[in-house]
């Protein structure tokens, strides 16, 4: 993490500009807990059209300025330049700096790797979609895509080395009908249109026998999978774990409609890396396939991340809960507060919220009583929206 240790600097004026870096505001930590924390500042900067925060800590004998973890931007050179400009702008006496150890690595664009925003805002296809969850080495996904050129495949994986490996194979094999996304499959389906998917493959998922709540299959996952499946679409589990198989059969037989097909040691035209491993050990391989025969309504995700205007920010700070607030499928936690200097009702609130599977950390920025998400709104997952609505309630003046 780039940082600079220094002493004896002049006062930073905000707003101000130096060498193309905008120093927009200074926010000072606001202490409401009984055990006082050290004073810390967040400096709002903008460099190369990217907004982010710098953290300034005053340790009496010296000061340290570094990037704020939550608002980190890439490439790191954007942050490094802002840190170097800060010490220059305030005539600081630099004691230590590691900012020259960071260089800009130019990553070639990855045509078939998309982020979740792409699925929220842009993704469209007239072709049938098929999804593979946790594709690992990608043998099955690549085989299917190669043999079904008219189908749009989406591969979901959370393991970056597997993603890199499969992206290389996609290029070598000149495959054009796969999109890869690095995202938790349990939350992904929300962004796919109802009745648009022909098949969902879940082959050899991590069994999580000791922590079943971490499994991909759950009532919520099956509900979403069924919604996105076309009439006659299938959700296919293939596993060597008898416990996972029984668990899924249990969930699927609770559904009010659909057909379930069970196979043992069924041969597929392609064997995945994990499948080869289990076959060598003479383990049984279980398949349970759900055939869906419903036509589901389209969902219109609520994307309203607005807040009401507030007054008396300090009173609000003092009334905010200081421990995690947990609900069945989401939570929020107010982490820290900062007051923006020389501005009325202006500050930052650091929050962590959303799904337990993929919590999100962000800052709310308040300028003259108007609250918004710093660096833009969150991804509109149902858990983020639910957490937002709860935070909106407690940030309302009437609540205090
Ligand atoms: C046991 S491997 C199986 C890989 C491949 N399907 C095969 O048969 O060789 C399970 C894969 O699922 C991925 N995975 C686990 N949880 C996931 C999740 N929630 N969303 C997406 N992928 C996940 C893991 O990173 C891993 O690559």
Coordinates of C-alpha atoms and ligand atoms in Angstrom, one line a residue:
X1 CA 0.0 0.0 0.0
X2 CA 1.6 3.3 -1.0
X3 CA 2.2 5.7 1.9
X4 CA 4.4 8.6 3.0
X5 CA 5.6 9.4 6.5
X6 CA 6.4 13.1 7.0
X7 CA 6.6 15.9 9.6
X8 CA 6.2 19.7 9.7
X9 CA 3.8 20.3 6.9
X10 CA 1.8 23.4 6.1
X11 CA -2.0 23.4 6.3
X12 CA -3.9 21.9 3.4
X13 CA -6.5 24.3 1.9
X14 CA -9.5 22.6 0.6
X15 CA -10.8 23.0 -2.0
X16 CA -7.6 23.6 -3.9
X17 CA -5.7 22.2 -6.9
X18 CA -2.1 21.3 -7.3
X19 CA -0.5 19.8 -10.4
X20 CA -3.9 18.5 -11.7
X21 CA -4.9 16.9 -8.4
X22 CA -8.1 18.4 -6.8
X23 CA -8.2 18.4 -3.0
X24 CA -11.9 18.7 -2.5
X25 CA -12.5 18.5 1.3
X26 CA -11.0 17.5 4.6
X27 CA -13.1 15.3 7.0
X28 CA -12.1 14.8 10.6
X29 CA -13.1 11.7 12.5
X30 CA -16.0 12.3 14.9
X31 CA -15.7 10.3 18.1
X32 CA -18.9 9.1 19.7
X33 CA -17.7 5.9 21.5
X34 CA -16.7 5.9 25.1
X35 CA -13.2 4.8 24.4
X36 CA -11.8 7.7 22.3
X37 CA -10.1 6.7 19.0
X38 CA -7.1 8.5 17.5
X39 CA -8.0 11.5 15.3
X40 CA -7.9 10.6 11.7
X41 CA -8.6 12.7 8.6
X42 CA -10.1 11.6 5.2
X43 CA -9.1 13.9 2.4
X44 CA -11.4 13.8 -0.6
X45 CA -9.3 14.0 -3.8
X46 CA -9.9 13.8 -7.5
X47 CA -7.1 12.8 -9.9
X48 CA -7.5 11.8 -13.6
X49 CA -11.3 12.0 -13.2
X50 CA -11.3 9.5 -10.3
X51 CA -12.6 10.4 -6.9
X52 CA -11.1 8.7 -3.8
X53 CA -10.0 9.3 -0.3
X54 CA -6.6 9.7 1.4
X55 CA -6.2 8.8 5.0
X56 CA -4.1 11.1 7.2
X57 CA -3.0 10.0 10.6
X58 CA -1.3 12.4 13.1
X59 CA 0.9 10.3 15.4
X60 CA 2.4 13.4 17.2
X61 CA 6.1 12.6 16.4
X62 CA 5.2 12.2 12.7
X63 CA 2.2 12.0 10.3
X64 CA 1.3 9.4 7.7
X65 CA -0.7 9.8 4.5
X66 CA -1.9 6.8 2.6
X67 CA -4.7 5.5 0.3
X68 CA -8.1 4.8 2.0
X69 CA -8.7 1.0 1.5
X70 CA -12.5 1.3 0.8
X71 CA -12.2 3.8 -2.0
X72 CA -9.0 2.4 -3.6
X73 CA -8.8 3.0 -7.3
X74 CA -6.6 1.4 -10.0
X75 CA -4.1 1.8 -11.5
X76 CA -2.2 2.5 -8.3
X77 CA -0.3 5.3 -10.0
X78 CA -3.4 7.6 -9.7
X79 CA -3.1 7.3 -5.9
X80 CA 0.7 7.5 -5.8
X81 CA 0.5 10.8 -7.7
X82 CA -2.1 12.2 -5.3
X83 CA 0.1 11.3 -2.3
X84 CA 3.2 12.8 -3.8
X85 CA 1.2 15.9 -4.7
X86 CA -0.2 16.2 -1.2
X87 CA 3.3 16.4 0.4
X88 CA 4.5 18.8 -2.3
X89 CA 1.3 21.0 -1.8
X90 CA 1.8 21.2 1.9
X91 CA 5.6 21.6 1.9
X92 CA 6.0 18.5 4.0
X93 CA 9.3 17.2 5.3
X94 CA 9.3 13.6 4.0
X95 CA 10.8 11.0 6.3
X96 CA 9.8 7.9 4.4
X97 CA 8.0 7.2 1.1
X98 CA 7.4 4.0 -0.8
X99 CA 5.4 5.6 -3.6
X100 CA 8.2 5.1 -6.1
X101 CA 8.0 1.3 -5.7
X102 CA 4.6 1.3 -7.4
X103 CA 4.5 1.3 -11.2
X104 CA 1.6 1.2 -13.6
X105 CA 0.9 -2.3 -15.0
X106 CA -0.9 -2.0 -18.2
X107 CA -3.3 -4.9 -18.3
X108 CA -4.5 -5.9 -21.8
X109 CA -8.3 -5.7 -22.1
X110 CA -10.1 -9.0 -21.5
X111 CA -12.8 -9.1 -24.0
X112 CA -14.7 -12.1 -22.6
X113 CA -14.4 -11.1 -18.9
X114 CA -17.2 -8.8 -17.7
X115 CA -17.9 -7.3 -14.4
X116 CA -21.2 -7.4 -12.6
X117 CA -22.1 -3.8 -13.7
X118 CA -22.2 -5.1 -17.3
X119 CA -24.9 -7.5 -16.4
X120 CA -26.8 -4.8 -14.5
X121 CA -26.7 -2.2 -17.3
X122 CA -25.7 -3.7 -20.7
X123 CA -26.1 -7.4 -21.1
X124 CA -28.5 -8.5 -23.9
X125 CA -28.8 -11.4 -26.1
X126 CA -31.4 -12.9 -28.5
X127 CA -29.8 -16.3 -28.1
X128 CA -30.6 -18.9 -25.4
X129 CA -28.4 -18.5 -22.4
X130 CA -26.7 -21.4 -20.5
X131 CA -24.9 -20.8 -17.3
X132 CA -22.1 -22.8 -15.6
X133 CA -21.5 -22.1 -12.0
X134 CA -18.0 -22.8 -10.6
X135 CA -16.4 -23.9 -13.9
X136 CA -13.0 -24.5 -12.4
X137 CA -10.6 -25.7 -15.1
X138 CA -13.4 -24.9 -17.6
X139 CA -13.3 -28.2 -19.5
X140 CA -17.1 -28.6 -19.5
X141 CA -17.8 -25.0 -20.2
X142 CA -15.4 -24.9 -23.2
X143 CA -16.7 -28.1 -24.6
X144 CA -20.3 -27.0 -24.4
X145 CA -19.5 -23.5 -25.9
X146 CA -17.5 -25.1 -28.7
X147 CA -20.3 -27.6 -29.6
X148 CA -23.2 -25.1 -29.3
X149 CA -22.2 -21.9 -31.1
X150 CA -25.7 -20.5 -31.1
X151 CA -26.0 -20.6 -27.3
X152 CA -24.6 -17.7 -25.2
X153 CA -22.7 -19.3 -22.3
X154 CA -22.1 -17.4 -19.0
X155 CA -19.4 -18.9 -16.8
X156 CA -19.4 -17.8 -13.1
X157 CA -16.4 -18.4 -10.9
X158 CA -14.8 -16.8 -7.9
X159 CA -11.3 -18.3 -8.2
X160 CA -9.2 -15.8 -10.2
X161 CA -6.4 -18.3 -11.4
X162 CA -9.2 -20.5 -12.9
X163 CA -10.7 -17.5 -14.6
X164 CA -7.3 -16.5 -16.1
X165 CA -6.7 -20.0 -17.3
X166 CA -10.1 -20.3 -19.0
X167 CA -9.8 -16.8 -20.6
X168 CA -6.5 -18.0 -22.2
X169 CA -8.3 -21.2 -23.5
X170 CA -11.2 -19.1 -24.9
X171 CA -8.6 -17.1 -26.9
X172 CA -6.6 -20.1 -28.1
X173 CA -9.8 -22.0 -29.2
X174 CA -11.3 -18.8 -30.7
X175 CA -14.5 -19.3 -28.8
X176 CA -16.9 -16.3 -29.1
X177 CA -20.0 -17.4 -27.1
X178 CA -18.7 -17.4 -23.5
X179 CA -18.8 -14.5 -21.1
X180 CA -16.9 -15.0 -17.8
X181 CA -17.9 -13.2 -14.6
X182 CA -16.0 -13.2 -11.3
X183 CA -18.9 -13.1 -8.9
X184 CA -20.6 -15.1 -6.3
X185 CA -23.1 -17.4 -8.1
X186 CA -25.5 -17.2 -5.2
X187 CA -26.1 -13.5 -6.0
X188 CA -25.7 -13.5 -9.7
X189 CA -29.1 -14.8 -10.9
X190 CA -30.9 -11.6 -9.8
X191 CA -29.4 -9.8 -12.9
X192 CA -30.7 -12.3 -15.4
X193 CA -34.1 -11.9 -17.1
X194 CA -36.9 -14.4 -16.3
X195 CA -37.4 -17.4 -18.7
X196 CA -34.2 -16.7 -20.6
X197 CA -31.9 -19.6 -19.6
X198 CA -32.0 -23.1 -21.1
X199 CA -29.6 -24.8 -18.7
X200 CA -27.7 -24.1 -15.5
X201 CA -24.9 -26.5 -14.7
X202 CA -23.5 -26.8 -11.2
X203 CA -20.8 -29.5 -11.5
X204 CA -18.9 -30.7 -8.4
X205 CA -19.6 -27.6 -6.2
X206 CA -17.6 -27.4 -3.0
X207 CA -19.6 -29.7 -0.7
X208 CA -19.2 -27.5 2.5
X209 CA -20.4 -30.5 4.6
X210 CA -19.5 -28.7 7.8
X211 CA -20.9 -25.3 6.8
X212 CA -23.9 -26.1 4.6
X213 CA -25.0 -22.4 4.7
X214 CA -22.0 -21.7 2.3
X215 CA -23.3 -24.0 -0.3
X216 CA -24.4 -22.7 -3.7
X217 CA -27.8 -24.5 -3.4
X218 CA -30.3 -23.0 -1.0
X219 CA -34.0 -22.3 -1.2
X220 CA -33.3 -18.8 -2.4
X221 CA -30.8 -20.0 -5.1
X222 CA -33.3 -22.6 -6.4
X223 CA -36.1 -20.0 -6.5
X224 CA -33.9 -17.6 -8.6
X225 CA -32.7 -20.4 -10.8
X226 CA -36.3 -21.5 -11.5
X227 CA -37.3 -17.9 -12.3
X228 CA -34.5 -17.5 -14.9
X229 CA -35.1 -20.9 -16.5
X230 CA -37.2 -21.1 -19.6
X231 CA -40.2 -23.5 -19.9
X232 CA -38.5 -27.0 -19.9
X233 CA -35.2 -25.4 -18.8
X234 CA -33.0 -27.5 -16.4
X235 CA -30.9 -26.9 -13.3
X236 CA -28.3 -29.7 -13.2
X237 CA -26.3 -30.7 -10.1
X238 CA -23.5 -33.3 -10.5
X239 CA -21.6 -34.2 -7.4
X240 CA -19.5 -36.9 -5.7
X241 CA -20.9 -35.8 -2.3
X242 CA -23.8 -38.0 -1.2
X243 CA -24.5 -35.4 1.5
X244 CA -24.7 -32.5 -1.0
X245 CA -26.9 -34.6 -3.3
X246 CA -29.3 -35.5 -0.5
X247 CA -29.4 -31.9 0.7
X248 CA -30.3 -30.7 -2.9
X249 CA -32.9 -33.5 -3.4
X250 CA -34.5 -32.3 -0.1
X251 CA -34.7 -28.7 -1.3
X252 CA -35.9 -29.6 -4.8
X253 CA -38.7 -31.9 -3.5
X254 CA -40.1 -29.0 -1.5
X255 CA -40.9 -27.1 -4.7
X256 CA -44.5 -26.8 -5.7
X257 CA -43.8 -27.6 -9.4
X258 CA -41.2 -29.2 -11.7
X259 CA -39.9 -32.6 -12.4
X260 CA -36.8 -34.2 -10.8
X261 CA -34.6 -36.7 -12.5
X262 CA -31.9 -38.6 -10.6
X263 CA -29.0 -40.5 -12.1
X264 CA -26.0 -42.4 -10.6
X265 CA -22.7 -42.7 -12.5
X266 CA -24.2 -41.2 -15.7
X267 CA -21.6 -40.7 -18.5
X268 CA -21.3 -37.3 -20.0
X269 CA -19.4 -36.6 -23.3
X270 CA -16.9 -34.6 -21.3
X271 CA -15.3 -35.3 -17.9
X272 CA -14.2 -32.4 -15.7
X273 CA -11.0 -32.3 -13.8
X274 CA -12.8 -33.1 -10.5
X275 CA -14.9 -35.8 -12.1
X276 CA -11.7 -37.6 -13.3
X277 CA -10.3 -37.4 -9.8
X278 CA -13.4 -39.0 -8.2
X279 CA -13.7 -41.6 -11.0
X280 CA -10.1 -42.7 -10.3
X281 CA -11.1 -43.2 -6.7
X282 CA -14.1 -45.3 -7.7
X283 CA -16.5 -42.8 -6.1
X284 CA -20.1 -42.7 -7.1
X285 CA -21.3 -39.7 -9.0
X286 CA -24.8 -38.4 -8.4
X287 CA -26.9 -36.2 -10.7
X288 CA -30.1 -34.5 -9.8
X289 CA -31.7 -32.4 -12.5
X290 CA -34.7 -30.1 -12.0
X291 CA -36.8 -29.6 -15.1
X292 CA -38.8 -26.4 -14.8
X293 CA -42.2 -26.0 -16.4
X294 CA -43.2 -22.6 -15.3
X295 CA -43.3 -19.2 -17.0
X296 CA -42.3 -16.6 -14.5
X297 CA -43.0 -12.8 -14.3
X298 CA -40.2 -10.4 -15.2
X299 CA -38.7 -8.7 -12.1
X300 CA -38.1 -5.0 -12.1
X301 CA -35.3 -4.5 -9.7
X302 CA -35.7 -1.5 -7.4
X303 CA -32.7 0.7 -8.1
X304 CA -33.6 3.6 -5.8
X305 CA -30.6 4.4 -3.7
X306 CA -31.8 7.9 -2.7
X307 CA -31.8 9.4 0.8
X308 CA -33.9 12.2 2.4
X309 CA -32.2 15.5 3.1
X310 CA -31.0 15.8 6.7
X311 CA -30.2 18.6 9.1
X312 CA -28.2 18.5 12.3
X313 CA -25.7 15.8 11.2
X314 CA -24.1 15.6 14.7
X315 CA -27.4 14.6 16.3
X316 CA -27.7 11.9 13.6
X317 CA -24.2 10.7 14.2
X318 CA -25.0 10.4 17.9
X319 CA -28.1 8.3 17.3
X320 CA -26.7 5.9 14.8
X321 CA -26.4 2.2 16.0
X322 CA -22.8 1.2 16.7
X323 CA -23.1 -2.5 16.3
X324 CA -24.1 -4.7 13.3
X325 CA -27.8 -4.7 12.7
X326 CA -28.7 -8.2 11.4
X327 CA -31.7 -9.3 9.4
X328 CA -32.5 -12.8 7.9
X329 CA -30.7 -12.2 4.6
X330 CA -28.9 -8.9 5.0
X331 CA -27.3 -6.6 7.5
X332 CA -25.7 -3.2 7.9
X333 CA -23.0 -1.9 10.1
X334 CA -22.2 1.8 10.7
X335 CA -18.4 1.8 11.0
X336 CA -17.1 5.4 11.4
X337 CA -18.1 9.0 11.1
X338 CA -16.2 12.1 9.8
X339 CA -17.2 15.7 9.8
X340 CA -16.2 17.8 6.7
X341 CA -14.4 20.9 7.9
X342 CA -15.9 24.3 7.3
X343 CA -19.2 23.0 5.8
X344 CA -22.6 22.8 7.6
X345 CA -24.2 19.4 7.9
X346 CA -21.4 17.7 5.8
X347 CA -19.5 14.6 6.5
X348 CA -18.7 11.0 5.7
X349 CA -20.2 7.8 7.2
X350 CA -18.4 4.5 6.5
X351 CA -20.8 1.6 6.2
X352 CA -20.6 -2.1 5.5
X353 CA -23.9 -3.7 4.4
X354 CA -25.8 -6.0 2.1
X355 CA -25.6 -9.8 1.8
X356 CA -23.7 -11.9 4.3
X357 CA -22.1 -13.7 1.3
X358 CA -20.7 -10.6 -0.3
X359 CA -20.7 -7.6 2.1
X360 CA -20.0 -4.2 0.6
X361 CA -18.1 -1.4 2.2
X362 CA -18.8 2.2 1.1
X363 CA -18.9 5.7 2.3
X364 CA -22.0 7.9 2.4
X365 CA -21.1 11.5 1.7
X366 CA -23.2 14.2 3.1
X367 CA -22.8 17.7 1.7
X368 CA -25.0 20.4 3.1
X369 CA -27.5 17.8 4.3
X370 CA -27.7 15.9 1.0
X371 CA -26.6 12.3 1.3
X372 CA -25.3 10.1 -1.6
X373 CA -23.0 7.2 -2.0
X374 CA -19.4 8.3 -2.5
X375 CA -17.9 6.8 -5.8
X376 CA -21.4 6.0 -7.0
X377 CA -24.4 3.8 -6.1
X378 CA -24.0 0.1 -5.0
X379 CA -24.9 -2.8 -7.3
X380 CA -28.7 -3.1 -7.0
X381 CA -28.9 -6.6 -5.4
X382 CA -32.0 -7.2 -3.3
X383 CA -29.9 -7.4 -0.1
X384 CA -28.1 -4.1 -0.9
X385 CA -31.5 -2.4 -1.6
X386 CA -33.0 -3.8 1.7
X387 CA -30.0 -2.6 3.7
X388 CA -30.2 0.8 2.0
X389 CA -33.8 1.2 2.9
X390 CA -33.0 0.4 6.6
X391 CA -30.1 2.8 6.6
X392 CA -32.3 5.5 5.0
X393 CA -34.8 5.0 7.8
X394 CA -32.2 5.6 10.5
X395 CA -30.6 8.5 8.7
X396 CA -33.9 10.3 8.6
X397 CA -34.1 13.2 11.0
X398 CA -37.5 12.0 12.3
X399 CA -35.9 8.8 13.6
X400 CA -33.6 10.7 16.0
Ligands
LIG1 C1 -14.7 -28.4 -6.7 S1 -14.5 -27.2 -7.9 C2 -15.2 -27.9 -9.4 C3 -14.8 -27.2 -10.6 C4 -15.4 -27.8 -11.9 N1 -16.8 -27.6 -12.0 C5 -15.0 -29.2 -12.1 O1 -16.0 -30.0 -12.1 O2 -13.9 -29.5 -12.3 C6 -15.7 -25.9 -7.4 C7 -15.5 -24.6 -8.1 O3 -16.6 -23.7 -7.7 C8 -16.1 -22.4 -7.4 N2 -17.0 -21.8 -6.5 C9 -17.2 -22.1 -5.2 N3 -18.2 -21.3 -4.7 C10 -18.6 -20.5 -5.7 C11 -19.6 -19.5 -5.8 N4 -20.3 -19.1 -4.7 N5 -19.8 -18.8 -6.9 C12 -19.0 -19.2 -8.0 N6 -18.1 -20.2 -8.0 C13 -17.9 -20.8 -6.9 C14 -14.7 -22.7 -6.8 O4 -13.9 -21.6 -7.0 C15 -14.2 -23.9 -7.7 O5 -13.5 -23.5 -8.8

